[in-house]
Amino acid sequence: MRDGKVYDATDAVGADPKAWPPTGMIQLIADYESLRPKLEQALKGEGRPVDSVALEAPLVWPHKLLAYPVNYLAHGHEMNSKNRANINGFFLKSNSSISGPRDPIVLPDVPSREIHHECELGLIIGKRGRHIALADALDHVFGYCCLIDCTVRGQEERVMRKSYDTFTPIGPAIVTKDEVGDASNLGMKLWVNDQLKQDANTRDLLVDIPNMIALAASVLTLEPGDIIATGTPAGVGPIRAGDTVKIEIERVGRMEIPVVQGEGGSNLAIKKEQAQ
């Protein structure tokens, strides 16, 4: 993507759009340096306006989708939570919750619960690593994207409440780190129906990007294409069918996503257990 146009690099990088599992983007990320000349060559082709194409999630089959909870102090205060990313570390979301920058957020049938938006910077890992030194952490970054972490409020495990299909919209593209520059000072905003709900800056992260990478790699091996949801600032709130959610992150991009009501997802088994 360049200057409002998208260019087809499928043949240039030897990708198969019909391959299963869909790991083509992961392979591209892993081989990015060797493929970069071919990507530059693809930019000499005929581009199409980005508004004329159906943008899908730029990465749909990561090895891991990690997330840091309560990574902005003000968000901890608004939730009256004692949890902190620098105390509790990270958790995992289901990869199947990933959806694209124009796909609707589909709400489960849980009418007694609030479902909240969370505005986050998505971090894409570019190089495999374990026990990564803090000074080397940014060498393992491939790029960034906008990310919305949707959450059903309740008492079930966090992973369950955040793992519904379509609960992790990402996009509109992966912007490589050289294009973004210093990610420690990025403005980020989220609107619901044109009303500004979240307005913050990554400089206020409790656990910054290098420390998030080093902390995660102290536990597990990070792989190319892994996604880290870096945490939400204050201002979270409910979304409902018919809403439109917009997220914008400085030098990363903007997504505008409709919210629709789905069927199912009422967790009847849990309700039955609680009733007993």
mmCIF file with all atom_site columns, C-alpha atoms in Angstrom, residues 30 48 94 101 138 147 153 205 211 233 269:
data_model
loop_
_atom_site.group_PDB
_atom_site.id
_atom_site.type_symbol
_atom_site.label_atom_id
_atom_site.label_alt_id
_atom_site.label_comp_id
_atom_site.label_asym_id
_atom_site.label_entity_id
_atom_site.label_seq_id
_atom_site.pdbx_PDB_ins_code
_atom_site.Cartn_x
_atom_site.Cartn_y
_atom_site.Cartn_z
_atom_site.occupancy
_atom_site.B_iso_or_equiv
_atom_site.pdbx_formal_charge
_atom_site.auth_seq_id
_atom_site.auth_comp_id
_atom_site.auth_asym_id
_atom_site.auth_atom_id
_atom_site.pdbx_PDB_model_num
ATOM 1  C CA . ALA A 1 30  ? 9.983   -14.035 8.126  1.00 0.00 ? 30  ALA A CA 1
ATOM 2  C CA . ARG A 1 48  ? -5.730  0.312   -7.444 1.00 0.00 ? 48  ARG A CA 1
ATOM 3  C CA . SER A 1 94  ? -7.780  -16.796 20.508 1.00 0.00 ? 94  SER A CA 1
ATOM 4  C CA . PRO A 1 101 ? -10.450 -3.532  8.981  1.00 0.00 ? 101 PRO A CA 1
ATOM 5  C CA . LEU A 1 138 ? 13.053  -3.433  18.923 1.00 0.00 ? 138 LEU A CA 1
ATOM 6  C CA . LEU A 1 147 ? -6.221  -3.114  16.928 1.00 0.00 ? 147 LEU A CA 1
ATOM 7  C CA . ARG A 1 153 ? -17.636 -7.719  30.825 1.00 0.00 ? 153 ARG A CA 1
ATOM 8  C CA . LEU A 1 205 ? 2.234   2.812   28.660 1.00 0.00 ? 205 LEU A CA 1
ATOM 9  C CA . ASN A 1 211 ? 9.753   -4.303  27.908 1.00 0.00 ? 211 ASN A CA 1
ATOM 10 C CA . PRO A 1 233 ? -6.076  3.592   27.653 1.00 0.00 ? 233 PRO A CA 1
ATOM 11 C CA . ALA A 1 269 ? -23.561 -24.238 29.826 1.00 0.00 ? 269 ALA A CA 1
#
